[in-house]
Amino acid sequence: MRYSTDTRTICPGDTFVAVQGERHDGHTFIDEAIRKGAHGVVAERPVVAPAHVEVTQVPDSEQFLAGMARKKLLAANPCVIAITGSVGKTSTRNAIATVLRGRFDVLSTTGNLNTVLGISLTLLNGKFDRETKVVLEMGACRPGDIAGLCGYFPPKVAVVTNVCGVHLETFGTIEGVARTKSEIVRALGADGTACLNGDDPRVRAMESLNAGQTVRYGTGAHCDVVPGLITQDIPLLGDHVIYLVLAAFAAGYTQGMPRDEINERLAMMRPEKGRLSRLEGICGCTLIDDSYNASPVAMRTALGVLQRQPADRRIAYLGDMLELGEASLAEHKKVLRDAVGVADIIVVVGKHMAAARASLPDADQRAIVVFASSTEAADALRAGDPVSPGEGDAVLVKGSQGMRMEHVSRVLLHDSIAPESVLCRQTESWRQI
């Protein structure tokens, strides 16, 4: 039985689960789900349905799914490898899955399915048994989120990428971020293993919370998994790549994989959609699409990649970095100052970037063009305003998910390339948002 919470992608025979979300109430789509062939409905309110549709009424639809997923997981008892951190979770998750697939059957979360709902759907709709390696990305927006996820889906291996100042609106301070990320280590038993970024002092400190084994990865002498163990060229952009490679090596090591086999798998890694993906752009330009999401650290990494690109002109389309709380203006100002030193042309999108631009010296302000939204910037780009990239130019596109900077990347992408094959958020359900 397959479960679905989205009538835009539901298939005949699915069970539709009505979830009350921040934007939409799934209960309003129950009739549509039944018309599209749903054979079951899970809802929090009474439902009038045809006789062939099985209706299950529950107090909380999300908790119902999580309970079902937990029951299935505990019954099979596979090795759960869980990843969290401020940035790099998804790329690290995919690197780990790539390594492990060389030897094991792997079930992994995909896209942005790193919440209770997303992980539950992954487990309920996926196939796994005791020998499967289940790789789960775990995201957090507020204190207790990781502990809640681990309560439903207890890990045997926990990987922590880093601790940075993201989601400060809800965490308050970077120490609050660290406490929440450490919940994944606290969830390990004595037979568990924590793979910790030894170069990040806040992550390294989590070792004291671990009841089991610790494997440190990083560039420092105190680390167990270091760059010298990597013998393959890795076809990815950015200085941060070494950390996701080392994390994946550490995860493979915990599962008994030999060094040569891990390295062979690492060489098979490919850029993820929307994450520093180097693509052929319009008019002979090079597009560096990093539109999936953004934080101050990730912005600076992306600008570093742009700076190292051989190019006649370097152009940066930068969208707002969201959920930074009181630090927002200061962090946007820092990023724009860095961008001024890297890019010949800067186009910013959103109110936070606009406010940061207004705080810069007049000369720098004049070099920066502002748009209110990514769709507005994309429309202007189609019209050749403010600049039409040409042959030899390198163009970076980056911003938080809520800014939808993939609209800009879509216009910049060479027309011989199908956008859905290389860009993030190109499904019909995303494009309707």
Tab-separated table of C-alpha atoms in Angstrom:
chain	number	residue	atom	x	y	z
A	1	MET	CA	0.000	0.000	0.000
A	2	ARG	CA	1.356	3.406	-0.981
A	3	TYR	CA	0.582	6.533	1.024
A	4	SER	CA	0.282	10.016	-0.481
A	5	THR	CA	-0.364	13.485	0.922
A	6	ASP	CA	-0.449	15.297	-2.444
A	7	THR	CA	-3.320	15.007	-4.906
A	8	ARG	CA	-1.092	16.444	-7.649
A	9	THR	CA	1.006	13.277	-7.623
A	10	ILE	CA	-1.420	10.700	-6.224
A	11	CYS	CA	-1.816	7.426	-8.131
A	12	PRO	CA	-4.813	5.069	-8.386
A	13	GLY	CA	-4.819	2.653	-5.446
A	14	ASP	CA	-2.980	5.015	-3.081
A	15	THR	CA	-4.160	5.873	0.399
A	16	PHE	CA	-4.570	9.624	0.681
A	17	VAL	CA	-3.540	11.098	4.029
A	18	ALA	CA	-5.130	14.469	4.805
A	19	VAL	CA	-2.586	16.595	6.668
A	20	GLN	CA	-3.204	20.061	8.069
A	21	GLY	CA	-0.235	22.065	6.748
A	22	GLU	CA	0.906	25.642	7.166
A	23	ARG	CA	-0.511	26.679	3.793
A	24	HIS	CA	-3.140	24.079	2.938
A	25	ASP	CA	-5.539	21.765	4.738
A	26	GLY	CA	-5.371	18.344	3.122
A	27	HIS	CA	-8.966	17.648	4.133
A	28	THR	CA	-10.161	20.019	1.414
A	29	PHE	CA	-8.601	17.741	-1.218
A	30	ILE	CA	-10.157	14.445	-0.120
A	31	ASP	CA	-12.842	14.451	-2.824
A	32	GLU	CA	-10.200	15.156	-5.480
A	33	ALA	CA	-8.057	12.298	-4.178
A	34	ILE	CA	-10.999	9.894	-4.416
A	35	ARG	CA	-11.789	11.082	-7.961
A	36	LYS	CA	-8.181	10.327	-8.896
A	37	GLY	CA	-8.458	6.758	-7.659
A	38	ALA	CA	-7.497	6.759	-3.972
A	39	HIS	CA	-8.657	3.500	-2.377
A	40	GLY	CA	-8.170	4.734	1.161
A	41	VAL	CA	-8.326	7.967	3.145
A	42	VAL	CA	-6.759	8.841	6.490
A	43	ALA	CA	-8.283	11.959	8.022
A	44	GLU	CA	-8.722	13.796	11.289
A	45	ARG	CA	-12.402	14.519	10.644
A	46	PRO	CA	-15.397	12.418	9.526
A	47	VAL	CA	-15.347	11.686	5.788
A	48	VAL	CA	-18.220	10.736	3.510
A	49	ALA	CA	-16.765	8.406	0.884
A	50	PRO	CA	-17.883	5.700	-1.575
A	51	ALA	CA	-18.186	2.184	-0.184
A	52	HIS	CA	-15.003	0.986	-1.907
A	53	VAL	CA	-12.873	3.647	-0.176
A	54	GLU	CA	-11.607	2.663	3.276
A	55	VAL	CA	-11.697	5.630	5.670
A	56	THR	CA	-9.544	5.761	8.808
A	57	GLN	CA	-10.180	8.615	11.224
A	58	VAL	CA	-7.287	9.482	13.532
A	59	PRO	CA	-6.525	12.266	16.049
A	60	ASP	CA	-3.421	13.403	14.137
A	61	SER	CA	-2.643	12.301	10.580
A	62	GLU	CA	1.074	13.041	10.748
A	63	GLN	CA	1.514	11.159	14.015
A	64	PHE	CA	-0.489	8.270	12.575
A	65	LEU	CA	1.923	8.004	9.627
A	66	ALA	CA	4.942	8.330	11.914
A	67	GLY	CA	3.643	5.571	14.181
A	68	MET	CA	3.061	3.267	11.221
A	69	ALA	CA	6.528	4.020	9.841
A	70	ARG	CA	8.173	3.454	13.220
A	71	LYS	CA	6.408	0.105	13.595
A	72	LYS	CA	7.612	-1.006	10.154
A	73	LEU	CA	11.153	0.190	10.885
A	74	LEU	CA	11.440	-1.538	14.255
A	75	ALA	CA	10.020	-4.770	12.841
A	76	ALA	CA	12.705	-4.951	10.136
A	77	ASN	CA	15.457	-3.506	12.384
A	78	PRO	CA	17.820	-2.279	9.643
A	79	CYS	CA	20.853	-0.091	10.273
A	80	VAL	CA	19.620	3.519	10.263
A	81	ILE	CA	22.255	6.083	9.344
A	82	ALA	CA	20.931	9.560	10.174
A	83	ILE	CA	22.461	12.849	9.023
A	84	THR	CA	21.939	16.313	10.444
A	85	GLY	CA	23.762	19.647	10.515
A	86	SER	CA	23.242	23.261	9.532
A	87	VAL	CA	24.399	23.005	5.915
A	88	GLY	CA	25.386	20.184	3.605
A	89	LYS	CA	22.913	17.609	4.932
A	90	THR	CA	21.451	16.647	1.574
A	91	SER	CA	24.767	16.450	-0.278
A	92	THR	CA	26.229	14.410	2.591
A	93	ARG	CA	23.200	12.114	2.620
A	94	ASN	CA	23.569	11.480	-1.101
A	95	ALA	CA	27.316	10.942	-0.806
A	96	ILE	CA	26.755	8.355	1.924
A	97	ALA	CA	24.063	6.600	-0.103
A	98	THR	CA	26.359	6.541	-3.146
A	99	VAL	CA	29.150	4.908	-1.147
A	100	LEU	CA	26.937	2.334	0.560
A	101	ARG	CA	25.197	1.275	-2.664
A	102	GLY	CA	28.493	-0.272	-3.728
A	103	ARG	CA	27.888	-3.108	-1.313
A	104	PHE	CA	24.428	-2.864	0.272
A	105	ASP	CA	20.787	-2.413	-0.541
A	106	VAL	CA	20.068	1.218	0.388
A	107	LEU	CA	16.869	3.114	1.104
A	108	SER	CA	17.377	6.865	1.344
A	109	THR	CA	15.235	9.917	1.785
A	110	THR	CA	15.110	12.103	-1.324
A	111	GLY	CA	14.617	15.783	-2.053
A	112	ASN	CA	13.632	17.735	1.037
A	113	LEU	CA	11.894	14.832	2.821
A	114	ASN	CA	13.752	15.414	6.088
A	115	THR	CA	10.784	15.979	8.421
A	116	VAL	CA	8.578	13.559	10.362
A	117	LEU	CA	6.135	13.522	7.458
A	118	GLY	CA	8.765	13.133	4.744
A	119	ILE	CA	10.691	10.379	6.508
A	120	SER	CA	7.462	8.528	7.338
A	121	LEU	CA	6.407	8.530	3.681
A	122	THR	CA	9.877	7.352	2.626
A	123	LEU	CA	9.734	4.381	4.993
A	124	LEU	CA	6.104	3.452	4.396
A	125	ASN	CA	6.445	3.596	0.593
A	126	GLY	CA	9.903	2.015	0.480
A	127	LYS	CA	11.108	-1.575	0.667
A	128	PHE	CA	13.720	-2.604	3.218
A	129	ASP	CA	14.719	-5.454	5.488
A	130	ARG	CA	17.303	-6.152	8.165
A	131	GLU	CA	20.195	-6.062	5.664
A	132	THR	CA	19.196	-2.690	4.180
A	133	LYS	CA	21.074	0.491	5.052
A	134	VAL	CA	18.441	3.167	5.676
A	135	VAL	CA	19.930	6.638	5.156
A	136	LEU	CA	17.805	9.413	6.622
A	137	GLU	CA	18.388	13.157	6.456
A	138	MET	CA	16.999	14.883	9.556
A	139	GLY	CA	16.169	18.581	9.464
A	140	ALA	CA	15.275	20.924	12.307
A	141	CYS	CA	13.618	24.321	12.545
A	142	ARG	CA	13.190	24.512	16.304
A	143	PRO	CA	14.518	22.949	19.517
A	144	GLY	CA	13.472	19.336	20.013
A	145	ASP	CA	12.923	18.580	16.312
A	146	ILE	CA	15.859	16.162	16.039
A	147	ALA	CA	14.977	14.432	19.304
A	148	GLY	CA	11.449	13.947	17.992
A	149	LEU	CA	12.703	12.431	14.740
A	150	CYS	CA	15.096	10.123	16.568
A	151	GLY	CA	12.273	9.045	18.865
A	152	TYR	CA	10.356	7.764	15.862
A	153	PHE	CA	13.348	6.627	13.784
A	154	PRO	CA	16.246	5.742	16.144
A	155	PRO	CA	19.657	5.826	14.422
A	156	LYS	CA	22.505	3.374	14.837
A	157	VAL	CA	24.927	5.738	13.101
A	158	ALA	CA	24.644	9.527	13.480
A	159	VAL	CA	26.481	11.929	11.170
A	160	VAL	CA	26.768	15.632	12.047
A	161	THR	CA	28.063	17.937	9.307
A	162	ASN	CA	28.486	21.310	11.076
A	163	VAL	CA	26.828	23.936	13.259
A	164	CYS	CA	26.184	27.355	11.681
A	165	GLY	CA	23.931	30.327	12.324
A	166	VAL	CA	20.834	29.202	10.432
A	167	HIS	CA	17.196	29.181	11.614
A	168	LEU	CA	18.179	31.711	14.264
A	169	GLU	CA	14.615	33.037	14.333
A	170	THR	CA	13.595	29.864	16.163
A	171	PHE	CA	16.874	28.683	17.746
A	172	GLY	CA	17.820	32.110	19.065
A	173	THR	CA	21.587	31.581	19.153
A	174	ILE	CA	24.164	29.360	17.515
A	175	GLU	CA	24.434	27.555	20.851
A	176	GLY	CA	20.737	26.764	20.468
A	177	VAL	CA	21.473	25.312	17.039
A	178	ALA	CA	24.253	23.180	18.514
A	179	ARG	CA	22.020	21.839	21.298
A	180	THR	CA	19.382	20.757	18.814
A	181	LYS	CA	21.845	19.132	16.403
A	182	SER	CA	23.426	17.279	19.345
A	183	GLU	CA	20.110	15.519	19.963
A	184	ILE	CA	21.034	13.045	17.224
A	185	VAL	CA	24.146	12.004	19.177
A	186	ARG	CA	22.258	11.790	22.461
A	187	ALA	CA	19.860	9.358	20.763
A	188	LEU	CA	22.592	6.778	20.136
A	189	GLY	CA	22.905	3.742	22.351
A	190	ALA	CA	26.114	2.162	23.586
A	191	ASP	CA	26.299	0.154	20.345
A	192	GLY	CA	25.888	3.261	18.188
A	193	THR	CA	28.486	5.277	16.295
A	194	ALA	CA	28.736	9.039	15.859
A	195	CYS	CA	30.569	10.381	12.800
A	196	LEU	CA	31.474	13.941	13.772
A	197	ASN	CA	33.097	16.814	11.868
A	198	GLY	CA	36.258	17.156	13.932
A	199	ASP	CA	37.091	20.562	12.420
A	200	ASP	CA	33.925	22.151	13.828
A	201	PRO	CA	34.447	22.761	17.571
A	202	ARG	CA	30.721	22.674	18.338
A	203	VAL	CA	30.347	19.349	16.562
A	204	ARG	CA	33.538	17.969	18.085
A	205	ALA	CA	32.179	18.774	21.557
A	206	MET	CA	29.273	16.389	20.922
A	207	GLU	CA	31.634	13.457	21.459
A	208	SER	CA	31.175	13.890	25.211
A	209	LEU	CA	27.443	13.201	24.755
A	210	ASN	CA	27.977	9.935	22.904
A	211	ALA	CA	27.442	6.658	24.739
A	212	GLY	CA	29.017	4.660	21.894
A	213	GLN	CA	31.905	4.903	19.451
A	214	THR	CA	33.009	8.164	17.777
A	215	VAL	CA	34.668	8.553	14.383
A	216	ARG	CA	36.018	12.052	13.740
A	217	TYR	CA	36.375	13.209	10.140
A	218	GLY	CA	38.117	16.379	8.960
A	219	THR	CA	41.456	17.904	8.059
A	220	GLY	CA	42.955	18.167	11.557
A	221	ALA	CA	45.534	15.830	13.073
A	222	HIS	CA	43.004	14.808	15.753
A	223	CYS	CA	40.669	13.317	13.105
A	224	ASP	CA	40.373	9.627	12.248
A	225	VAL	CA	39.213	10.066	8.630
A	226	VAL	CA	41.400	12.624	6.830
A	227	PRO	CA	41.927	13.807	3.221
A	228	GLY	CA	44.947	11.535	2.783
A	229	LEU	CA	42.566	8.575	2.662
A	230	ILE	CA	40.864	9.961	-0.469
A	231	THR	CA	42.645	8.641	-3.546
A	232	GLN	CA	40.127	9.587	-6.253
A	233	ASP	CA	39.335	12.849	-8.005
A	234	ILE	CA	35.874	14.006	-6.915
A	235	PRO	CA	33.837	15.638	-9.731
A	236	LEU	CA	32.167	18.298	-7.559
A	237	LEU	CA	32.646	22.044	-7.048
A	238	GLY	CA	33.458	23.869	-3.814
A	239	ASP	CA	35.845	23.705	-0.870
A	240	HIS	CA	33.074	22.157	1.234
A	241	VAL	CA	33.167	18.981	-0.879
A	242	ILE	CA	36.005	17.540	1.200
A	243	TYR	CA	33.719	17.373	4.228
A	244	LEU	CA	30.872	15.507	2.563
A	245	VAL	CA	33.430	13.135	1.016
A	246	LEU	CA	35.060	12.505	4.400
A	247	ALA	CA	31.649	12.034	6.058
A	248	ALA	CA	30.714	9.469	3.410
A	249	PHE	CA	34.065	7.722	3.886
A	250	ALA	CA	33.458	7.596	7.645
A	251	ALA	CA	29.974	6.144	7.149
A	252	GLY	CA	31.308	3.472	4.797
A	253	TYR	CA	34.033	2.656	7.316
A	254	THR	CA	31.446	2.094	10.067
A	255	GLN	CA	29.786	-0.502	7.817
A	256	GLY	CA	32.992	-2.433	7.234
A	257	MET	CA	33.717	-1.270	3.682
A	258	PRO	CA	37.395	-1.361	2.594
A	259	ARG	CA	39.169	1.862	1.620
A	260	ASP	CA	39.559	1.030	-2.067
A	261	GLU	CA	35.874	0.238	-2.458
A	262	ILE	CA	34.837	3.461	-0.711
A	263	ASN	CA	37.097	5.488	-2.990
A	264	GLU	CA	35.728	3.798	-6.103
A	265	ARG	CA	32.216	4.767	-5.060
A	266	LEU	CA	33.212	8.346	-4.196
A	267	ALA	CA	34.446	8.817	-7.761
A	268	MET	CA	30.876	8.085	-8.949
A	269	MET	CA	29.403	11.073	-7.127
A	270	ARG	CA	27.624	13.671	-9.229
A	271	PRO	CA	26.318	17.158	-8.408
A	272	GLU	CA	22.825	17.293	-6.967
A	273	LYS	CA	20.181	19.429	-8.610
A	274	GLY	CA	20.461	23.011	-7.395
A	275	ARG	CA	23.737	22.459	-5.531
A	276	LEU	CA	26.776	24.028	-7.210
A	277	SER	CA	25.945	22.312	-10.468
A	278	ARG	CA	28.020	23.557	-13.414
A	279	LEU	CA	25.767	23.681	-16.479
A	280	GLU	CA	25.805	24.966	-20.035
A	281	GLY	CA	24.059	28.334	-20.122
A	282	ILE	CA	22.537	30.576	-22.759
A	283	CYS	CA	24.714	32.425	-25.274
A	284	GLY	CA	27.786	30.383	-24.386
A	285	CYS	CA	27.878	31.328	-20.697
A	286	THR	CA	28.548	28.927	-17.831
A	287	LEU	CA	25.724	28.586	-15.303
A	288	ILE	CA	26.585	27.662	-11.730
A	289	ASP	CA	23.200	26.675	-10.366
A	290	ASP	CA	23.144	26.690	-6.552
A	291	SER	CA	19.484	27.582	-6.213
A	292	TYR	CA	18.358	24.849	-3.826
A	293	ASN	CA	18.882	26.817	-0.603
A	294	ALA	CA	21.169	29.334	1.068
A	295	SER	CA	22.859	30.289	4.314
A	296	PRO	CA	25.708	32.740	4.968
A	297	VAL	CA	28.310	29.952	4.938
A	298	ALA	CA	26.907	28.416	1.763
A	299	MET	CA	26.722	31.841	0.081
A	300	ARG	CA	30.391	32.469	0.710
A	301	THR	CA	31.262	28.991	-0.565
A	302	ALA	CA	29.320	29.627	-3.772
A	303	LEU	CA	30.967	33.015	-4.294
A	304	GLY	CA	34.336	31.317	-3.867
A	305	VAL	CA	33.418	28.871	-6.624
A	306	LEU	CA	32.371	31.761	-8.880
A	307	GLN	CA	35.636	33.572	-8.177
A	308	ARG	CA	37.674	30.555	-9.287
A	309	GLN	CA	35.791	30.129	-12.555
A	310	PRO	CA	37.758	31.274	-15.618
A	311	ALA	CA	35.479	33.933	-17.092
A	312	ASP	CA	35.365	37.207	-19.022
A	313	ARG	CA	32.722	38.463	-16.604
A	314	ARG	CA	31.390	37.036	-13.367
A	315	ILE	CA	27.695	37.628	-12.691
A	316	ALA	CA	25.923	36.807	-9.412
A	317	TYR	CA	22.152	36.479	-8.945
A	318	LEU	CA	21.691	36.344	-5.170
A	319	GLY	CA	18.361	35.834	-3.400
A	320	ASP	CA	17.495	36.464	0.240
A	321	MET	CA	18.791	34.149	2.954
A	322	LEU	CA	15.750	33.452	5.103
A	323	GLU	CA	15.204	32.632	8.797
A	324	LEU	CA	18.274	34.475	10.095
A	325	GLY	CA	16.371	36.468	12.713
A	326	GLU	CA	18.087	39.525	14.172
A	327	ALA	CA	21.323	38.620	12.386
A	328	SER	CA	19.698	38.957	8.966
A	329	LEU	CA	20.828	42.456	7.982
A	330	ALA	CA	24.395	41.939	9.187
A	331	GLU	CA	24.738	38.605	7.379
A	332	HIS	CA	23.298	39.950	4.126
A	333	LYS	CA	25.684	42.925	4.296
A	334	LYS	CA	28.656	40.578	4.725
A	335	VAL	CA	27.596	38.499	1.741
A	336	LEU	CA	27.122	41.545	-0.480
A	337	ARG	CA	30.518	42.931	0.498
A	338	ASP	CA	32.044	39.603	-0.520
A	339	ALA	CA	30.039	39.605	-3.748
A	340	VAL	CA	31.289	43.085	-4.679
A	341	GLY	CA	34.829	41.750	-4.496
A	342	VAL	CA	34.034	38.749	-6.696
A	343	ALA	CA	31.399	39.630	-9.304
A	344	ASP	CA	31.465	42.185	-12.091
A	345	ILE	CA	27.657	42.342	-12.067
A	346	ILE	CA	25.397	41.648	-9.073
A	347	VAL	CA	21.635	41.161	-9.200
A	348	VAL	CA	19.876	40.708	-5.862
A	349	VAL	CA	16.382	39.418	-5.184
A	350	GLY	CA	14.264	40.080	-2.098
A	351	LYS	CA	13.752	42.592	0.680
A	352	HIS	CA	16.684	41.458	2.837
A	353	MET	CA	19.191	41.785	0.008
A	354	ALA	CA	17.663	45.164	-0.899
A	355	ALA	CA	18.069	46.404	2.680
A	356	ALA	CA	21.678	45.244	2.746
A	357	ARG	CA	22.386	46.990	-0.558
A	358	ALA	CA	21.038	50.256	0.844
A	359	SER	CA	23.614	50.097	3.636
A	360	LEU	CA	26.594	49.875	1.271
A	361	PRO	CA	28.608	52.819	-0.088
A	362	ASP	CA	27.009	54.614	-3.029
A	363	ALA	CA	29.539	53.260	-5.509
A	364	ASP	CA	28.790	49.666	-4.525
A	365	GLN	CA	25.040	50.313	-4.545
A	366	ARG	CA	25.181	51.479	-8.150
A	367	ALA	CA	26.785	48.177	-9.148
A	368	ILE	CA	23.902	46.149	-7.695
A	369	VAL	CA	20.492	45.728	-9.353
A	370	VAL	CA	17.483	44.858	-7.165
A	371	PHE	CA	14.355	42.833	-7.921
A	372	ALA	CA	11.515	42.028	-5.548
A	373	SER	CA	11.106	38.396	-6.625
A	374	SER	CA	12.793	35.700	-8.665
A	375	THR	CA	9.964	35.698	-11.194
A	376	GLU	CA	10.455	39.434	-11.703
A	377	ALA	CA	14.195	38.899	-12.156
A	378	ALA	CA	13.557	36.037	-14.586
A	379	ASP	CA	11.170	38.143	-16.671
A	380	ALA	CA	13.721	40.963	-16.833
A	381	LEU	CA	16.428	38.511	-17.852
A	382	ARG	CA	14.280	37.244	-20.715
A	383	ALA	CA	14.007	40.852	-21.879
A	384	GLY	CA	17.786	41.342	-21.681
A	385	ASP	CA	17.662	43.554	-18.595
A	386	PRO	CA	19.838	44.232	-16.627
A	387	VAL	CA	22.378	42.137	-18.493
A	388	SER	CA	22.472	39.435	-21.125
A	389	PRO	CA	25.199	36.893	-20.336
A	390	GLY	CA	27.491	36.171	-23.224
A	391	GLU	CA	30.130	33.697	-24.280
A	392	GLY	CA	32.847	33.432	-21.670
A	393	ASP	CA	30.692	34.690	-18.791
A	394	ALA	CA	30.114	32.716	-15.591
A	395	VAL	CA	26.784	33.204	-13.799
A	396	LEU	CA	26.024	32.107	-10.233
A	397	VAL	CA	22.427	31.726	-9.053
A	398	LYS	CA	21.782	31.210	-5.322
A	399	GLY	CA	19.172	31.942	-2.664
A	400	SER	CA	17.009	30.364	0.008
A	401	GLN	CA	14.382	27.857	-1.057
A	402	GLY	CA	11.582	30.329	-0.380
A	403	MET	CA	13.063	32.734	-2.927
A	404	ARG	CA	12.644	30.150	-5.730
A	405	MET	CA	15.808	31.219	-7.559
A	406	GLU	CA	15.446	28.243	-9.895
A	407	HIS	CA	13.145	30.531	-11.916
A	408	VAL	CA	16.244	32.537	-12.818
A	409	SER	CA	18.320	29.420	-13.498
A	410	ARG	CA	15.638	28.139	-15.856
A	411	VAL	CA	15.978	31.243	-18.034
A	412	LEU	CA	19.783	31.026	-17.980
A	413	LEU	CA	19.889	27.310	-18.866
A	414	HIS	CA	20.787	26.426	-22.452
A	415	ASP	CA	17.646	25.503	-24.371
A	416	SER	CA	19.072	22.117	-25.389
A	417	ILE	CA	18.892	20.951	-21.759
A	418	ALA	CA	15.623	19.832	-20.185
A	419	PRO	CA	15.194	21.903	-16.978
A	420	GLU	CA	13.657	19.003	-15.050
A	421	SER	CA	16.789	16.926	-15.668
A	422	VAL	CA	19.183	19.344	-13.952
A	423	LEU	CA	17.286	21.965	-11.921
A	424	CYS	CA	15.584	21.621	-8.539
A	425	ARG	CA	11.838	22.031	-7.935
A	426	GLN	CA	10.750	21.351	-11.508
A	427	THR	CA	7.954	18.891	-10.721
A	428	GLU	CA	4.389	19.844	-11.466
A	429	SER	CA	3.561	20.104	-7.760
A	430	TRP	CA	6.432	22.553	-7.142
A	431	ARG	CA	5.713	24.627	-10.220
A	432	GLN	CA	2.143	25.175	-9.024
A	433	ILE	CA	3.415	26.858	-5.845
